[in-house]
Coordinates of C-alpha atoms and ligand atoms in Angstrom, one line a residue:
X12 CA -31.2 -31.5 78.6
X13 CA -34.4 -30.3 80.2
X14 CA -37.6 -32.4 79.7
X15 CA -40.9 -30.7 78.9
X16 CA -43.5 -31.5 81.5
X17 CA -47.2 -31.9 80.7
X18 CA -49.4 -29.0 81.7
X19 CA -52.6 -30.4 80.3
X20 CA -53.4 -33.6 78.4
X21 CA -56.8 -34.6 77.3
X22 CA -58.6 -35.8 74.1
X23 CA -55.3 -35.9 72.2
X24 CA -54.5 -32.3 73.1
X25 CA -51.2 -31.8 74.9
X26 CA -50.2 -28.5 76.3
X27 CA -46.7 -28.9 77.6
X28 CA -45.1 -26.9 80.4
X29 CA -41.8 -25.6 79.1
X30 CA -38.9 -24.3 81.1
X31 CA -37.9 -21.2 79.2
X32 CA -35.1 -20.4 81.7
X33 CA -33.2 -23.3 80.1
X34 CA -33.4 -21.5 76.8
X35 CA -32.6 -18.0 78.1
X36 CA -29.6 -19.1 80.2
X37 CA -28.7 -22.5 78.7
X38 CA -25.8 -23.6 76.5
X39 CA -26.3 -24.2 72.8
X40 CA -27.4 -27.8 73.2
X41 CA -29.9 -26.9 75.9
X42 CA -31.3 -24.0 73.9
X43 CA -31.8 -26.3 71.0
X44 CA -33.7 -28.8 73.2
X45 CA -36.1 -26.2 74.4
X46 CA -36.5 -24.7 71.0
X47 CA -37.5 -28.1 69.7
X48 CA -40.0 -28.5 72.5
X49 CA -41.6 -25.2 71.6
X50 CA -41.8 -26.0 68.0
X51 CA -43.3 -29.4 68.7
X52 CA -46.0 -27.8 70.8
X53 CA -46.7 -25.3 68.0
X54 CA -47.0 -28.0 65.4
X55 CA -49.3 -30.2 67.5
X56 CA -51.6 -28.3 69.9
X57 CA -50.5 -24.8 69.0
X58 CA -50.4 -24.0 72.8
X59 CA -47.9 -24.3 75.6
X60 CA -47.3 -23.0 79.1
X61 CA -44.1 -21.1 79.6
X62 CA -42.3 -21.0 83.0
X63 CA -39.2 -19.3 84.1
X64 CA -39.9 -16.7 81.3
X65 CA -38.1 -13.9 83.1
X66 CA -41.2 -11.7 83.6
X67 CA -41.3 -11.2 87.4
X68 CA -44.2 -12.2 89.7
X69 CA -44.2 -8.6 90.9
X70 CA -44.5 -7.1 87.4
X71 CA -47.4 -9.4 86.6
X72 CA -49.2 -8.8 89.9
X73 CA -48.8 -5.0 89.4
X74 CA -50.2 -5.1 85.9
X75 CA -53.2 -7.0 87.2
X76 CA -53.8 -4.5 90.0
X77 CA -53.5 -1.6 87.6
X78 CA -55.9 -3.3 85.2
X79 CA -58.5 -3.9 88.0
X80 CA -58.1 -0.2 88.9
X81 CA -58.8 0.8 85.3
X82 CA -61.9 -1.3 85.0
X83 CA -63.3 0.0 88.3
X84 CA -63.5 3.4 86.7
X85 CA -67.0 4.7 85.8
X86 CA -68.5 3.5 82.6
X87 CA -68.5 7.1 81.4
X88 CA -64.8 7.5 81.9
X89 CA -64.1 4.2 80.1
X90 CA -66.4 5.0 77.2
X91 CA -64.6 8.3 76.7
X92 CA -61.5 6.2 75.7
X93 CA -63.5 4.2 73.1
X94 CA -61.9 2.0 70.5
X95 CA -62.4 3.6 67.1
X96 CA -61.1 1.8 64.0
X97 CA -59.2 -1.4 63.0
X98 CA -56.3 0.7 61.8
X99 CA -55.9 2.3 65.2
X100 CA -57.0 -0.7 67.2
X101 CA -56.5 1.2 70.5
X102 CA -58.8 2.0 73.3
X103 CA -61.7 0.7 75.4
X104 CA -64.0 -2.0 74.1
X105 CA -67.2 -3.2 75.8
X106 CA -68.8 -6.2 74.1
X107 CA -70.7 -9.4 74.5
X108 CA -74.2 -7.9 75.0
X109 CA -75.5 -9.4 71.8
X110 CA -74.7 -12.9 73.0
X111 CA -76.6 -12.6 76.2
X112 CA -79.7 -14.3 74.8
X113 CA -81.0 -16.1 71.8
X114 CA -84.4 -14.6 72.6
X115 CA -86.0 -12.3 70.0
X116 CA -88.5 -10.7 72.4
X117 CA -87.2 -7.1 73.0
X118 CA -88.5 -6.9 76.5
X119 CA -86.8 -10.2 77.4
X120 CA -83.5 -9.0 75.9
X121 CA -83.7 -5.7 77.8
X122 CA -84.4 -7.5 81.0
X123 CA -81.6 -9.9 80.6
X124 CA -79.2 -7.1 79.7
X125 CA -80.1 -5.3 82.8
X126 CA -79.6 -8.3 85.0
X127 CA -76.4 -9.3 83.2
X128 CA -73.8 -6.6 82.4
X129 CA -71.3 -7.0 79.6
X130 CA -69.5 -10.3 79.7
X131 CA -66.2 -8.9 78.7
X132 CA -64.6 -5.5 78.5
X133 CA -61.0 -4.7 77.4
X134 CA -58.5 -1.9 76.9
X135 CA -56.3 -2.3 73.8
X136 CA -52.9 -0.7 74.1
X137 CA -50.7 -0.4 71.0
X138 CA -47.1 0.6 70.3
X139 CA -46.5 4.1 71.6
X140 CA -45.5 6.9 69.2
X141 CA -47.2 5.7 66.0
X142 CA -48.3 8.8 64.1
X143 CA -52.0 9.2 63.9
X144 CA -52.8 6.4 66.3
X145 CA -52.3 7.6 69.8
X146 CA -53.1 5.3 72.7
X147 CA -56.2 6.1 74.7
X148 CA -54.7 6.8 78.1
X149 CA -56.9 7.7 81.1
X150 CA -56.1 11.3 82.0
X151 CA -56.7 10.8 85.7
X152 CA -57.7 8.4 88.4
X153 CA -59.8 9.3 91.4
X154 CA -57.3 7.3 93.3
X155 CA -55.0 9.6 95.3
X156 CA -51.9 7.6 94.2
X157 CA -52.5 8.3 90.5
X158 CA -54.3 11.6 90.1
X159 CA -52.9 12.2 86.6
X160 CA -53.1 8.6 85.3
X161 CA -49.3 8.8 84.7
X162 CA -48.5 5.8 86.9
X163 CA -50.9 3.7 84.9
X164 CA -49.5 5.0 81.6
X165 CA -45.9 4.5 82.5
X166 CA -46.4 1.1 84.0
X167 CA -48.3 -0.2 81.0
X168 CA -45.7 1.2 78.6
X169 CA -43.0 -0.6 80.6
X170 CA -45.0 -3.9 80.7
X171 CA -45.5 -3.5 76.9
X172 CA -41.7 -3.3 76.5
X173 CA -41.0 -6.2 78.8
X174 CA -43.4 -8.4 76.8
X175 CA -41.9 -7.2 73.5
X176 CA -38.5 -8.5 74.9
X177 CA -40.1 -11.9 75.6
X178 CA -41.7 -11.9 72.2
X179 CA -38.3 -11.5 70.6
X180 CA -36.8 -14.3 72.7
X181 CA -39.7 -16.7 71.9
X182 CA -39.4 -15.9 68.2
X183 CA -35.7 -16.7 68.4
X184 CA -36.6 -20.1 70.0
X185 CA -39.1 -20.7 67.2
X186 CA -36.5 -19.9 64.6
X187 CA -34.0 -22.3 66.1
X188 CA -36.7 -25.0 66.3
X189 CA -37.5 -24.5 62.6
X190 CA -33.8 -25.0 61.7
X191 CA -33.4 -21.3 60.8
X192 CA -30.8 -18.9 62.1
X193 CA -31.7 -18.0 65.7
X194 CA -32.0 -14.4 64.8
X195 CA -34.0 -14.9 61.7
X196 CA -37.2 -13.3 63.0
X197 CA -35.4 -10.3 64.7
X198 CA -35.9 -8.0 61.7
X199 CA -39.5 -9.1 61.4
X200 CA -40.3 -8.5 65.1
X201 CA -38.2 -5.6 66.3
X202 CA -40.7 -2.8 65.7
X203 CA -43.1 -4.2 68.3
X204 CA -46.3 -3.8 66.4
X205 CA -48.1 -5.6 69.1
X206 CA -51.2 -5.1 71.2
X207 CA -51.4 -5.3 75.0
X208 CA -55.0 -6.2 75.9
X209 CA -56.2 -5.8 79.5
X210 CA -59.3 -8.0 79.9
X211 CA -62.0 -8.0 82.6
X212 CA -64.9 -10.5 82.7
X213 CA -67.3 -9.1 85.2
X214 CA -69.2 -11.4 87.7
X215 CA -72.0 -13.3 86.0
X216 CA -75.1 -14.6 87.7
X217 CA -74.9 -18.4 87.6
X218 CA -78.5 -18.6 86.5
X219 CA -77.4 -16.9 83.2
X220 CA -75.3 -20.0 82.3
X221 CA -78.3 -22.2 83.1
X222 CA -80.7 -20.2 81.0
X223 CA -78.3 -20.0 78.0
X224 CA -76.3 -23.2 77.5
X225 CA -74.4 -21.4 74.6
X226 CA -73.4 -18.5 76.8
X227 CA -69.7 -17.8 76.9
X228 CA -67.4 -15.1 78.3
X229 CA -65.4 -14.9 75.1
X230 CA -66.5 -16.7 71.9
X231 CA -64.6 -19.3 70.0
X232 CA -61.8 -17.8 67.9
X233 CA -58.2 -18.1 66.8
X234 CA -55.7 -15.2 67.2
X235 CA -54.6 -13.3 64.2
X236 CA -50.9 -12.5 64.5
X237 CA -47.7 -14.4 65.2
X238 CA -47.8 -15.4 68.9
X239 CA -49.9 -14.5 71.9
X240 CA -48.6 -14.3 75.5
X241 CA -51.5 -14.8 77.9
X242 CA -51.6 -14.2 81.6
X243 CA -54.6 -15.5 83.4
X244 CA -55.6 -15.1 87.1
X245 CA -56.6 -18.2 89.2
X246 CA -60.3 -18.2 88.3
X247 CA -60.2 -20.3 85.1
X248 CA -62.5 -20.7 82.1
X249 CA -60.1 -20.7 79.2
X250 CA -60.6 -23.7 76.9
X251 CA -58.7 -25.0 73.9
X252 CA -60.2 -27.1 71.1
X253 CA -58.8 -30.6 70.9
X254 CA -58.2 -32.5 67.7
X255 CA -61.3 -34.5 68.6
X256 CA -63.3 -31.3 68.5
X257 CA -63.9 -31.2 72.3
X258 CA -63.1 -28.4 74.6
X259 CA -60.2 -28.9 77.0
X260 CA -59.6 -26.6 80.0
X261 CA -56.3 -24.7 79.9
X262 CA -56.2 -24.6 83.7
X263 CA -54.3 -21.7 85.2
X264 CA -50.8 -22.7 86.3
X265 CA -49.3 -20.1 88.7
X266 CA -46.3 -18.3 87.4
X267 CA -46.7 -19.5 83.8
X268 CA -47.7 -17.7 80.6
X269 CA -49.9 -19.4 78.1
X270 CA -48.3 -19.0 74.7
X271 CA -50.2 -19.8 71.5
X272 CA -49.6 -19.4 67.8
X273 CA -51.7 -17.1 65.7
X274 CA -53.1 -17.3 62.2
X275 CA -50.4 -15.3 60.5
X276 CA -47.6 -17.4 62.0
X277 CA -49.5 -20.5 60.8
X278 CA -49.8 -19.0 57.3
X279 CA -46.1 -17.9 57.4
X280 CA -45.2 -21.5 58.3
X281 CA -47.2 -22.9 55.4
X282 CA -49.6 -24.4 57.9
X283 CA -46.9 -26.4 59.7
X284 CA -47.6 -24.5 62.8
X285 CA -51.1 -24.6 64.2
X286 CA -53.3 -21.7 65.3
X287 CA -55.8 -23.4 67.5
X288 CA -59.3 -22.1 68.4
X289 CA -60.0 -21.2 72.0
X290 CA -62.7 -19.6 74.1
X291 CA -63.6 -18.5 77.7
X292 CA -66.5 -20.0 79.5
X293 CA -67.7 -20.1 83.1
X294 CA -65.1 -21.1 85.7
X295 CA -65.0 -24.7 86.8
X296 CA -67.1 -25.5 89.9
X297 CA -65.3 -25.4 93.2
X298 CA -65.8 -28.1 95.7
X299 CA -67.3 -25.7 98.2
X300 CA -70.0 -24.6 95.6
X301 CA -73.4 -25.5 96.9
X302 CA -75.5 -27.0 94.1
X303 CA -78.4 -24.8 93.0
X304 CA -79.2 -23.5 96.4
X305 CA -78.8 -19.8 95.9
X306 CA -80.6 -18.1 92.9
X307 CA -78.3 -15.1 93.3
X308 CA -75.0 -17.0 93.2
X309 CA -72.5 -15.5 90.8
X310 CA -69.4 -16.7 89.0
X311 CA -66.6 -14.5 90.2
X312 CA -65.0 -11.8 88.0
X313 CA -62.0 -12.9 85.9
X314 CA -59.1 -10.8 84.8
X315 CA -56.5 -11.8 82.1
X316 CA -53.9 -9.9 80.1
X317 CA -53.2 -10.9 76.5
X318 CA -50.2 -9.6 74.5
X319 CA -50.8 -10.1 70.8
X320 CA -47.6 -10.1 68.8
X321 CA -47.4 -9.4 65.1
X322 CA -44.7 -9.3 62.5
X323 CA -43.6 -5.7 61.8
X324 CA -46.5 -4.1 60.0
X325 CA -44.3 -3.1 57.0
X326 CA -43.0 -6.6 56.4
X327 CA -44.1 -9.0 53.6
X328 CA -45.0 -12.4 55.0
X329 CA -44.4 -15.4 52.7
X330 CA -43.7 -19.1 53.3
X331 CA -40.7 -19.6 55.6
X332 CA -37.6 -21.5 54.3
X333 CA -38.0 -25.2 55.0
X334 CA -41.8 -25.2 55.0
X335 CA -42.7 -25.3 51.3
X336 CA -39.9 -26.9 49.3
X337 CA -41.6 -30.2 49.1
X338 CA -45.3 -29.2 49.2
X339 CA -45.3 -25.8 47.5
X340 CA -46.5 -22.5 48.9
X341 CA -50.1 -22.6 50.0
X342 CA -50.6 -18.9 50.3
X343 CA -49.8 -15.7 48.5
X344 CA -47.3 -13.3 50.2
X345 CA -49.2 -10.7 52.2
X346 CA -48.3 -7.5 54.1
X347 CA -48.4 -8.0 57.9
X348 CA -50.2 -4.8 58.7
X349 CA -52.8 -5.2 55.9
X350 CA -53.5 -8.8 57.1
X351 CA -54.1 -7.7 60.6
X352 CA -56.4 -4.8 59.7
X353 CA -58.3 -7.1 57.4
X354 CA -58.9 -9.5 60.2
X355 CA -59.8 -6.9 62.7
X356 CA -62.2 -5.2 60.3
X357 CA -64.1 -8.5 60.0
X358 CA -64.5 -8.8 63.7
X359 CA -65.6 -5.4 64.9
Ligands
AKG401 C1 -58.6 -13.1 73.6 O1 -58.8 -12.0 74.1 O2 -58.4 -13.3 72.4 C2 -58.6 -14.3 74.5 O3 -58.5 -15.4 73.9 C3 -58.6 -14.1 75.9 C4 -58.4 -15.4 76.7 C5 -58.5 -15.2 78.1 O4 -59.0 -14.2 78.6 O5 -58.0 -16.1 78.9

């Protein structure tokens, strides 16, 4: 059968590169091999790179270009679509300002803010058609090709559905890897209670990194739900925490999706699957970078797209068969939607 390649290996952290085409199109034995590779990755590093996942290069490139167009809108237009509540979890989020400095001098903070815009902004897109929680779609673009914003809306809805399809398939592989029926998770995942997050990390003056050694583009965290599908551009900066407690770069590999397990899947698996902390810092230096010569040098903008998958919000999540019989259940059963809202409420 297919062998998993190594994407990244450092400090006892292995992020394998897994050929999902062999799962999607393989025979029963091949599927089992790939499923086992995925489960092994989830039990050890909690992260893997997926290739031949069936999401086309064109679709991904298009989503990135629509995303860049969205973030290029005026601040006023973006703020009008503002994120409101954890229950809705939809809309535009600008954040990071509070981390710009450790200084307590108001003038110093104001000066730094002015010289260093938000480190991260995002647009959260939820499942369409949920009563009371409409998505915050832009009503128009100044761009002549999308005067009504309908291209953006339709394309993002379509991308959401594409990724929901991939979520279902990855959950099938996980089920198989866990020795469950391949379709075990279908009735837990088929509502698509997921969040598509477009992310933009604006350019940052390199002097900012120097002034604040603790400065990050996105702080250390784990994800909350079942699995996350992450597309990154070629800039880099994503890091995953190793078992040694060090940070290891999850270097972008063209054409792949970074897949990681979230806290609720870890809980569901009675802690047999790992939800691993990660963060985003400055991009790695390029060979052509000239050391310290230019005080105005900037780290380039970075774009990424994360698709956070969750079990259907109306499902009860309790230890999966095969994970607790010997050790006992570590956690109480919990409703998926309640869990997610609780976690989001603690963050925002
Ligand atoms: C998050 O939004 O939770 C992330 O971890 C984003 C990671 C990235 O931008 O590469």
